[in-house]
């Protein structure tokens, strides 16, 4: 295990928390872990507001930002101001499928105009991502992370100028080696159990495979991601050679999280088999909680997912309507509600504060090390 990362980032306990929620970032970093704000869904102005708030509340503790620059994505180079034109690329068949799915679940699909998210440019367009990067580098972040491909040159240049480390997610050994060759400072090896976009190799196999391959060519540290919900799993990942744990799903079941109460309730009830890796939300495979929405996109009548980012442009407004209807008590709306979450959802027993989650991780981690120590002595 390479332990230089803790020193470089100034983080006492190498538990990394990916979250879209600024309160989680602050709570985790203040409790000795490292919060990373998932920024891909924000506009540049919104990101500025979020990071300013974090700076005001985090008491100087370290934190990072995560962005998505998909390497393989239709329309990546489009001008963000052409978002209305992009929406025209969504076929009528897909619009109708979504409208019918909502209607059969008692959710009003609304008019044509609000069926597609055209209110803002998809943040995955390259120009929009670069605008978000500019905002991120105006704040005292310690780490910037990219997923869905190699970090772009703007990320490396900005990071080097500011003394910020660059991280990148990898779902396979080959991806990790490409990142190392490109100059990435931290690899996040993410197994197929993970919530959100993920590959197929399980964390248990991926971590030793990536650690061995990376160690053979460099001293770049590897963080383990995918399915890690407890301190014991974190210890296991570090025994496998990881320098820390990178987590996402566990923060969705916190009191601070951005998720709806309905989704949190579904998380508590769900078991590890209740997730699915589907293209039906973003157009690329991502792991989500199974629901009537994911069943429909995987079912025989599905028109098939559109390429990223078009699929998100029709799925996000529809799922927002489903959640709003569920909150008004519409049973069909509740059936549709879903969100990105990993197989570790089966380990969620209750909703806790983010601070309590970090404390539980620390206690369990120490217990696990104590158990191993007893065995070794
Ligand atoms: C709701 C949600 C959204 C995510 N969005 C992103 C993202 O925008 N960028 C990213 O690098 N990873 C994203 N991920 C993946 C996380 O960074 C992390 O690798 C993953 O959650 C780890 O697996 P776990 O969910 O089992 O803890 C997301 C995960 C979740 C649960």
Short mmCIF file of C-alpha atoms and ligand atoms in Angstrom, two decimals, residues 18 20 38-40 66-68 145-148 169 188 190-191 193-197 225-229 246-250 252 258 287 339-344, ligand 1:
data_model
loop_
_atom_site.label_atom_id
_atom_site.label_comp_id
_atom_site.label_asym_id
_atom_site.label_seq_id
_atom_site.Cartn_x
_atom_site.Cartn_y
_atom_site.Cartn_z
CA UNK A 18 -18.18 11.24 -3.64
CA UNK A 20 -23.42 15.90 -4.99
CA UNK A 38 -19.68 15.63 -7.91
CA UNK A 39 -19.99 18.76 -10.03
CA UNK A 40 -21.10 17.49 -13.45
CA UNK A 66 -15.20 15.48 -9.62
CA UNK A 67 -16.19 16.14 -13.26
CA UNK A 68 -17.22 14.08 -16.24
CA UNK A 145 -11.10 13.83 -10.60
CA UNK A 146 -12.44 12.75 -13.98
CA UNK A 147 -14.59 9.79 -14.97
CA UNK A 148 -15.55 8.17 -18.28
CA UNK A 169 -11.72 6.48 -12.44
CA UNK A 188 -9.75 5.22 -8.50
CA UNK A 190 -13.99 1.11 -9.48
CA UNK A 191 -15.59 -2.33 -9.53
CA UNK A 193 -20.75 -3.26 -7.90
CA UNK A 194 -20.56 0.53 -7.84
CA UNK A 195 -23.44 2.95 -8.15
CA UNK A 196 -23.35 5.11 -11.29
CA UNK A 197 -21.38 4.36 -14.46
CA UNK A 225 -14.28 1.85 -5.17
CA UNK A 226 -17.43 -0.18 -5.65
CA UNK A 227 -19.58 -1.72 -2.95
CA UNK A 228 -17.67 -0.27 0.02
CA UNK A 229 -20.23 0.66 2.67
CA UNK A 246 -13.61 5.85 -2.60
CA UNK A 247 -17.33 5.64 -1.85
CA UNK A 248 -20.58 6.96 -3.31
CA UNK A 249 -23.72 4.99 -2.47
CA UNK A 250 -23.28 5.04 1.30
CA UNK A 252 -27.08 8.65 -0.40
CA UNK A 258 -29.84 15.18 -1.98
CA UNK A 287 -25.89 0.87 -11.91
CA UNK A 339 -31.49 6.60 -8.76
CA UNK A 340 -27.89 5.54 -9.20
CA UNK A 341 -26.89 3.17 -6.41
CA UNK A 342 -24.54 0.21 -6.05
CA UNK A 343 -25.02 -3.37 -4.88
CA UNK A 344 -23.84 -2.29 -1.45
C1 LIG B 1 -25.57 8.89 -7.30
C2 LIG B 1 -24.23 8.62 -7.89
C3 LIG B 1 -23.74 9.47 -8.87
C4 LIG B 1 -22.45 9.29 -9.36
N1 LIG B 1 -21.96 10.17 -10.28
C5 LIG B 1 -20.64 10.15 -10.58
C6 LIG B 1 -20.02 11.21 -11.30
O1 LIG B 1 -20.68 12.16 -11.73
N2 LIG B 1 -18.68 11.15 -11.50
C7 LIG B 1 -17.92 10.10 -11.01
O2 LIG B 1 -16.70 10.11 -11.16
N3 LIG B 1 -18.48 9.08 -10.34
C8 LIG B 1 -19.80 9.09 -10.09
N4 LIG B 1 -20.36 8.08 -9.35
C9 LIG B 1 -19.51 6.96 -8.92
C10 LIG B 1 -18.77 7.31 -7.62
O3 LIG B 1 -17.75 8.23 -7.87
C11 LIG B 1 -18.14 6.06 -6.99
O4 LIG B 1 -17.09 5.58 -7.79
C12 LIG B 1 -19.10 4.93 -6.72
O5 LIG B 1 -20.26 5.43 -6.10
C13 LIG B 1 -18.43 3.88 -5.81
O6 LIG B 1 -19.23 2.77 -5.62
P1 LIG B 1 -20.37 2.67 -4.48
O7 LIG B 1 -21.51 3.45 -5.04
O8 LIG B 1 -20.64 1.23 -4.38
O9 LIG B 1 -19.80 3.28 -3.24
C14 LIG B 1 -21.66 8.21 -8.89
C15 LIG B 1 -22.18 7.34 -7.92
C16 LIG B 1 -23.44 7.53 -7.43
C17 LIG B 1 -23.95 6.58 -6.37
#
